[in-house]
Amino acid sequence: MTILCVNIDHVATLREARKITEPDPVTAALLCELAGASGITLHIREDRRHAKERDLELLMQLAKTRVNLEMAAADAMLPVAVKYRPHQVTLVPEKREEITTEGGLDVAGNLAKIQSVTESLQDSGIRVSLFIDADENQIAAAAETGAEFIELHTGCYCNAVEEEEQKRELEILVRGAHIAQDLGLRVNAGHGLNYRNVQPVARIAGMEELNIGHSIIAHAVFVGIERAVKEMIALIK
Ligand code: PXP
């Protein structure tokens, strides 16, 4: 069964637009859980521009489901993960100037580094997922690191405008998931998923967890967070 983890970064972004205390992403997380979300995802960037350590600390105390921390594979981030011990860390590429995570992690090109960060996290009892494109080389490299999960980057599929292109991109994801599972990896997916494009990805065989943020928070502005989460869960199921 595919589950929904709601990415609450977009609530933190709104808070930081004013640099005050509201809206609080932790309150949003608890409401997402009440509406049936199976997990909460947040991305603490090296520059802390959206989510803060305070958000992770409170989430670890209050969340009833699972916390998935997205972070760069950087030595400076390791102490944060080890201190709070979220259920899962998803390693993502990070460029300071980007608006959101733009591409998948280059695991093949940085194998030793990603392997070492993965091992350090696992030594602290944290399971590791690598956010990568559905590319055969990257998937094979991900398996070499010893990470338990990959998160397939769904951005190209979500950006596809024409039906044919969307179909092609979906096939790439289906094949990627298959290759990963054959190598013993478990598979999550996310980035750019919304109420119109989520179902084919949720139906990919063995798909475990979808990390969805922007579309849910955007919809919540109009219909409320409870309804926004429930509508997404209904589509995924
Ligand atoms: N997964 C990863 C690794 C991400 O970096 C993001 C964006 O922060 C998401 C999922 C969620 O993407 P979106 O906000 O487009 O749903």
PDB file of C-alpha atoms and ligand atoms in Angstrom:
ATOM      1  CA  MET A   1       0.000   0.000   0.000  1.00  0.00           C
ATOM      2  CA  THR A   2       1.270   3.458  -0.878  1.00  0.00           C
ATOM      3  CA  ILE A   3       1.228   5.985   1.953  1.00  0.00           C
ATOM      4  CA  LEU A   4       1.222   9.775   2.037  1.00  0.00           C
ATOM      5  CA  CYS A   5       3.869  11.809   3.838  1.00  0.00           C
ATOM      6  CA  VAL A   6       3.118  15.514   3.780  1.00  0.00           C
ATOM      7  CA  ASN A   7       6.011  17.894   3.254  1.00  0.00           C
ATOM      8  CA  ILE A   8       5.372  20.898   5.507  1.00  0.00           C
ATOM      9  CA  ASP A   9       8.219  23.094   4.200  1.00  0.00           C
ATOM     10  CA  HIS A  10       5.752  25.315   2.416  1.00  0.00           C
ATOM     11  CA  VAL A  11       4.193  26.339   5.703  1.00  0.00           C
ATOM     12  CA  ALA A  12       7.656  27.211   7.009  1.00  0.00           C
ATOM     13  CA  THR A  13       8.261  29.252   3.850  1.00  0.00           C
ATOM     14  CA  LEU A  14       5.154  31.319   4.574  1.00  0.00           C
ATOM     15  CA  ARG A  15       6.257  31.833   8.166  1.00  0.00           C
ATOM     16  CA  GLU A  16       9.688  32.953   7.048  1.00  0.00           C
ATOM     17  CA  ALA A  17       8.193  35.437   4.575  1.00  0.00           C
ATOM     18  CA  ARG A  18       7.504  37.535   7.681  1.00  0.00           C
ATOM     19  CA  LYS A  19      10.118  36.017   9.981  1.00  0.00           C
ATOM     20  CA  ILE A  20       7.551  35.666  12.740  1.00  0.00           C
ATOM     21  CA  THR A  21       6.037  32.640  14.465  1.00  0.00           C
ATOM     22  CA  GLU A  22       3.060  31.863  12.221  1.00  0.00           C
ATOM     23  CA  PRO A  23       1.893  29.870  10.443  1.00  0.00           C
ATOM     24  CA  ASP A  24       3.614  27.183  12.480  1.00  0.00           C
ATOM     25  CA  PRO A  25       4.673  24.139  10.402  1.00  0.00           C
ATOM     26  CA  VAL A  26       4.461  21.945  13.491  1.00  0.00           C
ATOM     27  CA  THR A  27       0.773  22.788  13.950  1.00  0.00           C
ATOM     28  CA  ALA A  28       0.292  22.008  10.260  1.00  0.00           C
ATOM     29  CA  ALA A  29       2.027  18.652  10.721  1.00  0.00           C
ATOM     30  CA  LEU A  30      -0.263  17.682  13.584  1.00  0.00           C
ATOM     31  CA  LEU A  31      -3.338  18.617  11.560  1.00  0.00           C
ATOM     32  CA  CYS A  32      -2.023  16.539   8.633  1.00  0.00           C
ATOM     33  CA  GLU A  33      -1.679  13.578  10.978  1.00  0.00           C
ATOM     34  CA  LEU A  34      -5.206  14.081  12.308  1.00  0.00           C
ATOM     35  CA  ALA A  35      -6.445  14.047   8.700  1.00  0.00           C
ATOM     36  CA  GLY A  36      -4.746  10.681   8.129  1.00  0.00           C
ATOM     37  CA  ALA A  37      -1.256  11.432   6.788  1.00  0.00           C
ATOM     38  CA  SER A  38       1.163   8.575   7.493  1.00  0.00           C
ATOM     39  CA  GLY A  39       4.240  10.732   7.904  1.00  0.00           C
ATOM     40  CA  ILE A  40       5.656  14.239   7.927  1.00  0.00           C
ATOM     41  CA  THR A  41       8.563  15.428   5.800  1.00  0.00           C
ATOM     42  CA  LEU A  42      10.646  18.541   6.262  1.00  0.00           C
ATOM     43  CA  HIS A  43      13.806  19.833   4.636  1.00  0.00           C
ATOM     44  CA  ILE A  44      16.320  21.559   6.869  1.00  0.00           C
ATOM     45  CA  ARG A  45      18.626  23.420   4.526  1.00  0.00           C
ATOM     46  CA  GLU A  46      22.180  24.252   5.391  1.00  0.00           C
ATOM     47  CA  ASP A  47      21.205  27.955   5.483  1.00  0.00           C
ATOM     48  CA  ARG A  48      18.051  27.178   7.554  1.00  0.00           C
ATOM     49  CA  ARG A  49      16.020  29.498   5.409  1.00  0.00           C
ATOM     50  CA  HIS A  50      12.697  27.672   5.788  1.00  0.00           C
ATOM     51  CA  ALA A  51      12.468  24.844   8.317  1.00  0.00           C
ATOM     52  CA  LYS A  52      14.533  25.257  11.496  1.00  0.00           C
ATOM     53  CA  GLU A  53      15.956  22.845  14.011  1.00  0.00           C
ATOM     54  CA  ARG A  54      13.255  24.001  16.398  1.00  0.00           C
ATOM     55  CA  ASP A  55      10.657  22.572  13.975  1.00  0.00           C
ATOM     56  CA  LEU A  56      12.393  19.197  13.900  1.00  0.00           C
ATOM     57  CA  GLU A  57      12.817  19.147  17.662  1.00  0.00           C
ATOM     58  CA  LEU A  58       9.118  19.796  18.271  1.00  0.00           C
ATOM     59  CA  LEU A  59       8.068  17.348  15.569  1.00  0.00           C
ATOM     60  CA  MET A  60      10.134  14.607  17.159  1.00  0.00           C
ATOM     61  CA  GLN A  61       8.333  15.275  20.438  1.00  0.00           C
ATOM     62  CA  LEU A  62       4.813  15.660  19.081  1.00  0.00           C
ATOM     63  CA  ALA A  63       4.401  13.699  15.858  1.00  0.00           C
ATOM     64  CA  LYS A  64       2.524  10.448  16.192  1.00  0.00           C
ATOM     65  CA  THR A  65       3.568   9.144  12.784  1.00  0.00           C
ATOM     66  CA  ARG A  66       6.979   9.154  11.084  1.00  0.00           C
ATOM     67  CA  VAL A  67       9.313  12.053  10.538  1.00  0.00           C
ATOM     68  CA  ASN A  68      11.338  12.117   7.333  1.00  0.00           C
ATOM     69  CA  LEU A  69      14.150  14.685   7.377  1.00  0.00           C
ATOM     70  CA  GLU A  70      15.421  15.843   4.009  1.00  0.00           C
ATOM     71  CA  MET A  71      18.964  17.173   4.131  1.00  0.00           C
ATOM     72  CA  ALA A  72      22.122  17.607   2.095  1.00  0.00           C
ATOM     73  CA  ALA A  73      24.771  14.882   2.293  1.00  0.00           C
ATOM     74  CA  ALA A  74      27.005  17.325   4.141  1.00  0.00           C
ATOM     75  CA  ASP A  75      29.112  16.776   7.247  1.00  0.00           C
ATOM     76  CA  ALA A  76      27.585  19.893   8.811  1.00  0.00           C
ATOM     77  CA  MET A  77      24.120  18.304   8.699  1.00  0.00           C
ATOM     78  CA  LEU A  78      25.048  14.987  10.286  1.00  0.00           C
ATOM     79  CA  PRO A  79      24.993  16.236  13.909  1.00  0.00           C
ATOM     80  CA  VAL A  80      21.442  17.551  13.373  1.00  0.00           C
ATOM     81  CA  ALA A  81      20.175  14.186  12.204  1.00  0.00           C
ATOM     82  CA  VAL A  82      22.040  12.295  14.893  1.00  0.00           C
ATOM     83  CA  LYS A  83      20.773  14.636  17.628  1.00  0.00           C
ATOM     84  CA  TYR A  84      17.066  14.316  16.758  1.00  0.00           C
ATOM     85  CA  ARG A  85      17.092  10.847  15.171  1.00  0.00           C
ATOM     86  CA  PRO A  86      14.177  11.133  12.738  1.00  0.00           C
ATOM     87  CA  HIS A  87      12.748   7.864  11.446  1.00  0.00           C
ATOM     88  CA  GLN A  88      14.215   8.442   8.029  1.00  0.00           C
ATOM     89  CA  VAL A  89      16.678  10.825   6.417  1.00  0.00           C
ATOM     90  CA  THR A  90      16.325  11.492   2.721  1.00  0.00           C
ATOM     91  CA  LEU A  91      19.571  12.809   1.262  1.00  0.00           C
ATOM     92  CA  VAL A  92      18.927  15.482  -1.351  1.00  0.00           C
ATOM     93  CA  PRO A  93      21.154  17.714  -3.467  1.00  0.00           C
ATOM     94  CA  GLU A  94      21.156  21.311  -2.340  1.00  0.00           C
ATOM     95  CA  LYS A  95      22.150  24.509  -4.057  1.00  0.00           C
ATOM     96  CA  ARG A  96      21.808  27.709  -2.117  1.00  0.00           C
ATOM     97  CA  GLU A  97      20.137  29.699  -4.881  1.00  0.00           C
ATOM     98  CA  GLU A  98      17.490  27.150  -5.942  1.00  0.00           C
ATOM     99  CA  ILE A  99      13.818  27.750  -5.154  1.00  0.00           C
ATOM    100  CA  THR A 100      13.213  24.061  -4.482  1.00  0.00           C
ATOM    101  CA  THR A 101      15.221  20.851  -4.927  1.00  0.00           C
ATOM    102  CA  GLU A 102      15.937  20.855  -8.654  1.00  0.00           C
ATOM    103  CA  GLY A 103      17.465  17.535  -9.617  1.00  0.00           C
ATOM    104  CA  GLY A 104      18.282  14.168  -8.157  1.00  0.00           C
ATOM    105  CA  LEU A 105      21.360  13.423  -6.091  1.00  0.00           C
ATOM    106  CA  ASP A 106      24.444  12.454  -8.125  1.00  0.00           C
ATOM    107  CA  VAL A 107      25.176   9.285  -6.173  1.00  0.00           C
ATOM    108  CA  ALA A 108      27.342   7.750  -8.914  1.00  0.00           C
ATOM    109  CA  GLY A 109      29.578  10.834  -8.987  1.00  0.00           C
ATOM    110  CA  ASN A 110      29.892  11.106  -5.201  1.00  0.00           C
ATOM    111  CA  LEU A 111      29.738   7.497  -4.161  1.00  0.00           C
ATOM    112  CA  ALA A 112      32.331   7.554  -1.367  1.00  0.00           C
ATOM    113  CA  LYS A 113      30.829  10.662   0.276  1.00  0.00           C
ATOM    114  CA  ILE A 114      27.243   9.441   0.107  1.00  0.00           C
ATOM    115  CA  GLN A 115      28.233   5.995   1.303  1.00  0.00           C
ATOM    116  CA  SER A 116      29.989   7.495   4.310  1.00  0.00           C
ATOM    117  CA  VAL A 117      27.060   9.781   5.252  1.00  0.00           C
ATOM    118  CA  THR A 118      24.658   6.846   4.772  1.00  0.00           C
ATOM    119  CA  GLU A 119      26.717   4.652   7.089  1.00  0.00           C
ATOM    120  CA  SER A 120      26.953   7.340   9.763  1.00  0.00           C
ATOM    121  CA  LEU A 121      23.179   7.791   9.725  1.00  0.00           C
ATOM    122  CA  GLN A 122      22.540   4.053   9.822  1.00  0.00           C
ATOM    123  CA  ASP A 123      24.969   3.716  12.729  1.00  0.00           C
ATOM    124  CA  SER A 124      22.641   6.076  14.607  1.00  0.00           C
ATOM    125  CA  GLY A 125      19.652   3.876  13.830  1.00  0.00           C
ATOM    126  CA  ILE A 126      18.258   6.137  11.104  1.00  0.00           C
ATOM    127  CA  ARG A 127      17.107   4.576   7.863  1.00  0.00           C
ATOM    128  CA  VAL A 128      18.327   6.291   4.727  1.00  0.00           C
ATOM    129  CA  SER A 129      16.659   7.155   1.450  1.00  0.00           C
ATOM    130  CA  LEU A 130      18.432   8.734  -1.539  1.00  0.00           C
ATOM    131  CA  PHE A 131      16.522  11.184  -3.752  1.00  0.00           C
ATOM    132  CA  ILE A 132      17.578  10.309  -7.296  1.00  0.00           C
ATOM    133  CA  ASP A 133      16.452  10.448 -10.896  1.00  0.00           C
ATOM    134  CA  ALA A 134      15.131   7.168 -12.298  1.00  0.00           C
ATOM    135  CA  ASP A 135      18.456   6.567 -14.012  1.00  0.00           C
ATOM    136  CA  GLU A 136      19.941   3.089 -14.097  1.00  0.00           C
ATOM    137  CA  ASN A 137      23.473   4.246 -13.112  1.00  0.00           C
ATOM    138  CA  GLN A 138      22.199   6.282 -10.195  1.00  0.00           C
ATOM    139  CA  ILE A 139      19.999   3.429  -8.999  1.00  0.00           C
ATOM    140  CA  ALA A 140      22.916   0.976  -9.128  1.00  0.00           C
ATOM    141  CA  ALA A 141      25.106   3.448  -7.217  1.00  0.00           C
ATOM    142  CA  ALA A 142      22.330   3.930  -4.637  1.00  0.00           C
ATOM    143  CA  ALA A 143      22.271   0.179  -4.057  1.00  0.00           C
ATOM    144  CA  GLU A 144      26.047   0.225  -3.553  1.00  0.00           C
ATOM    145  CA  THR A 145      25.795   2.785  -0.742  1.00  0.00           C
ATOM    146  CA  GLY A 146      23.777   0.383   1.405  1.00  0.00           C
ATOM    147  CA  ALA A 147      20.834   2.808   1.697  1.00  0.00           C
ATOM    148  CA  GLU A 148      17.516   1.020   2.261  1.00  0.00           C
ATOM    149  CA  PHE A 149      15.394   3.315   0.074  1.00  0.00           C
ATOM    150  CA  ILE A 150      15.482   5.535  -2.945  1.00  0.00           C
ATOM    151  CA  GLU A 151      13.028   8.339  -3.595  1.00  0.00           C
ATOM    152  CA  LEU A 152      12.414   8.605  -7.324  1.00  0.00           C
ATOM    153  CA  HIS A 153      12.373  12.204  -8.537  1.00  0.00           C
ATOM    154  CA  THR A 154       8.998  12.666 -10.234  1.00  0.00           C
ATOM    155  CA  GLY A 155       9.737  16.207 -11.487  1.00  0.00           C
ATOM    156  CA  CYS A 156      10.090  15.336 -15.207  1.00  0.00           C
ATOM    157  CA  TYR A 157       6.878  13.298 -15.138  1.00  0.00           C
ATOM    158  CA  CYS A 158       5.048  16.152 -13.385  1.00  0.00           C
ATOM    159  CA  ASN A 159       6.408  18.794 -15.780  1.00  0.00           C
ATOM    160  CA  ALA A 160       5.392  16.834 -18.876  1.00  0.00           C
ATOM    161  CA  VAL A 161       2.639  18.699 -20.703  1.00  0.00           C
ATOM    162  CA  GLU A 162       1.713  16.403 -23.579  1.00  0.00           C
ATOM    163  CA  GLU A 163       0.078  13.078 -22.835  1.00  0.00           C
ATOM    164  CA  GLU A 164       2.710  11.143 -24.798  1.00  0.00           C
ATOM    165  CA  GLU A 165       5.540  12.791 -22.897  1.00  0.00           C
ATOM    166  CA  GLN A 166       3.828  12.112 -19.576  1.00  0.00           C
ATOM    167  CA  LYS A 167       3.405   8.460 -20.556  1.00  0.00           C
ATOM    168  CA  ARG A 168       7.085   8.223 -21.478  1.00  0.00           C
ATOM    169  CA  GLU A 169       8.163   9.773 -18.188  1.00  0.00           C
ATOM    170  CA  LEU A 170       5.861   7.446 -16.257  1.00  0.00           C
ATOM    171  CA  GLU A 171       7.422   4.453 -17.999  1.00  0.00           C
ATOM    172  CA  ILE A 172      10.863   5.680 -16.920  1.00  0.00           C
ATOM    173  CA  LEU A 173       9.633   5.790 -13.307  1.00  0.00           C
ATOM    174  CA  VAL A 174       8.035   2.326 -13.549  1.00  0.00           C
ATOM    175  CA  ARG A 175      11.244   0.875 -14.974  1.00  0.00           C
ATOM    176  CA  GLY A 176      13.356   2.665 -12.361  1.00  0.00           C
ATOM    177  CA  ALA A 177      11.242   1.280  -9.545  1.00  0.00           C
ATOM    178  CA  HIS A 178      11.556  -2.205 -10.997  1.00  0.00           C
ATOM    179  CA  ILE A 179      15.347  -2.012 -11.360  1.00  0.00           C
ATOM    180  CA  ALA A 180      15.672  -0.675  -7.823  1.00  0.00           C
ATOM    181  CA  GLN A 181      13.506  -3.417  -6.340  1.00  0.00           C
ATOM    182  CA  ASP A 182      15.534  -6.041  -8.196  1.00  0.00           C
ATOM    183  CA  LEU A 183      18.630  -4.641  -6.471  1.00  0.00           C
ATOM    184  CA  GLY A 184      16.936  -4.921  -3.078  1.00  0.00           C
ATOM    185  CA  LEU A 185      16.057  -1.243  -2.697  1.00  0.00           C
ATOM    186  CA  ARG A 186      12.688  -0.046  -1.440  1.00  0.00           C
ATOM    187  CA  VAL A 187      11.073   2.753  -3.412  1.00  0.00           C
ATOM    188  CA  ASN A 188       9.473   6.094  -2.532  1.00  0.00           C
ATOM    189  CA  ALA A 189       8.710   8.976  -4.892  1.00  0.00           C
ATOM    190  CA  GLY A 190       8.036  12.664  -4.864  1.00  0.00           C
ATOM    191  CA  HIS A 191       8.395  16.179  -6.214  1.00  0.00           C
ATOM    192  CA  GLY A 192       5.728  18.047  -8.118  1.00  0.00           C
ATOM    193  CA  LEU A 193       2.965  15.504  -7.512  1.00  0.00           C
ATOM    194  CA  ASN A 194      -0.535  16.967  -7.411  1.00  0.00           C
ATOM    195  CA  TYR A 195      -4.203  15.964  -7.402  1.00  0.00           C
ATOM    196  CA  ARG A 196      -4.212  15.431 -11.170  1.00  0.00           C
ATOM    197  CA  ASN A 197      -1.011  13.466 -11.693  1.00  0.00           C
ATOM    198  CA  VAL A 198      -0.588  11.418  -8.493  1.00  0.00           C
ATOM    199  CA  GLN A 199      -2.579   8.288  -9.297  1.00  0.00           C
ATOM    200  CA  PRO A 200      -0.350   6.609 -11.917  1.00  0.00           C
ATOM    201  CA  VAL A 201       2.670   7.071  -9.607  1.00  0.00           C
ATOM    202  CA  ALA A 202       0.776   5.732  -6.580  1.00  0.00           C
ATOM    203  CA  ARG A 203      -0.104   2.652  -8.660  1.00  0.00           C
ATOM    204  CA  ILE A 204       3.527   1.753  -9.492  1.00  0.00           C
ATOM    205  CA  ALA A 205       4.118  -1.751  -8.112  1.00  0.00           C
ATOM    206  CA  GLY A 206       5.781  -1.689  -4.707  1.00  0.00           C
ATOM    207  CA  MET A 207       5.628   2.112  -4.356  1.00  0.00           C
ATOM    208  CA  GLU A 208       5.818   2.706  -0.594  1.00  0.00           C
ATOM    209  CA  GLU A 209       5.709   6.401   0.233  1.00  0.00           C
ATOM    210  CA  LEU A 210       4.839   9.564  -1.658  1.00  0.00           C
ATOM    211  CA  ASN A 211       6.268  12.834  -0.349  1.00  0.00           C
ATOM    212  CA  ILE A 212       3.964  15.644  -1.375  1.00  0.00           C
ATOM    213  CA  GLY A 213       4.091  19.248  -0.239  1.00  0.00           C
ATOM    214  CA  HIS A 214       3.282  22.158  -2.480  1.00  0.00           C
ATOM    215  CA  SER A 215       0.037  20.943  -4.050  1.00  0.00           C
ATOM    216  CA  ILE A 216      -1.443  19.973  -0.682  1.00  0.00           C
ATOM    217  CA  ILE A 217      -0.530  23.216   1.082  1.00  0.00           C
ATOM    218  CA  ALA A 218      -1.700  25.240  -1.944  1.00  0.00           C
ATOM    219  CA  HIS A 219      -5.070  23.429  -1.921  1.00  0.00           C
ATOM    220  CA  ALA A 220      -5.285  23.847   1.864  1.00  0.00           C
ATOM    221  CA  VAL A 221      -5.271  27.627   1.443  1.00  0.00           C
ATOM    222  CA  PHE A 222      -8.712  27.289  -0.149  1.00  0.00           C
ATOM    223  CA  VAL A 223     -10.281  24.189   1.393  1.00  0.00           C
ATOM    224  CA  GLY A 224      -8.436  23.783   4.684  1.00  0.00           C
ATOM    225  CA  ILE A 225      -5.624  21.405   5.524  1.00  0.00           C
ATOM    226  CA  GLU A 226      -7.844  18.530   6.671  1.00  0.00           C
ATOM    227  CA  ARG A 227      -9.783  18.352   3.433  1.00  0.00           C
ATOM    228  CA  ALA A 228      -6.655  18.856   1.344  1.00  0.00           C
ATOM    229  CA  VAL A 229      -4.904  15.897   3.003  1.00  0.00           C
ATOM    230  CA  LYS A 230      -8.002  13.662   2.914  1.00  0.00           C
ATOM    231  CA  GLU A 231      -8.577  14.313  -0.787  1.00  0.00           C
ATOM    232  CA  MET A 232      -4.957  13.372  -1.555  1.00  0.00           C
ATOM    233  CA  ILE A 233      -5.147  10.193   0.523  1.00  0.00           C
ATOM    234  CA  ALA A 234      -8.356   9.177  -1.261  1.00  0.00           C
ATOM    235  CA  LEU A 235      -6.600   9.540  -4.634  1.00  0.00           C
ATOM    236  CA  ILE A 236      -3.544   7.586  -3.513  1.00  0.00           C
ATOM    237  CA  LYS A 237      -5.669   4.736  -2.210  1.00  0.00           C
TER     238      LYS A 237
HETATM  239  N1  PXP B   1      10.692  15.035  -2.192  1.00  0.00           N
HETATM  240  C1  PXP B   1      11.820  15.788  -2.139  1.00  0.00           C
HETATM  241  C2  PXP B   1      13.128  15.088  -2.017  1.00  0.00           C
HETATM  242  C3  PXP B   1      11.777  17.199  -2.151  1.00  0.00           C
HETATM  243  O1  PXP B   1      12.908  17.912  -2.096  1.00  0.00           O
HETATM  244  C4  PXP B   1      10.509  17.828  -2.232  1.00  0.00           C
HETATM  245  C5  PXP B   1      10.419  19.316  -2.217  1.00  0.00           C
HETATM  246  O2  PXP B   1      10.914  19.822  -1.032  1.00  0.00           O
HETATM  247  C6  PXP B   1       9.364  17.015  -2.273  1.00  0.00           C
HETATM  248  C7  PXP B   1       9.494  15.621  -2.269  1.00  0.00           C
HETATM  249  C8  PXP B   1       7.990  17.590  -2.322  1.00  0.00           C
HETATM  250  O3  PXP B   1       7.816  18.287  -3.512  1.00  0.00           O
HETATM  251  P1  PXP B   1       6.506  19.138  -3.739  1.00  0.00           P
HETATM  252  O4  PXP B   1       6.537  20.258  -2.749  1.00  0.00           O
HETATM  253  O5  PXP B   1       6.652  19.609  -5.161  1.00  0.00           O
HETATM  254  O6  PXP B   1       5.335  18.242  -3.524  1.00  0.00           O
END
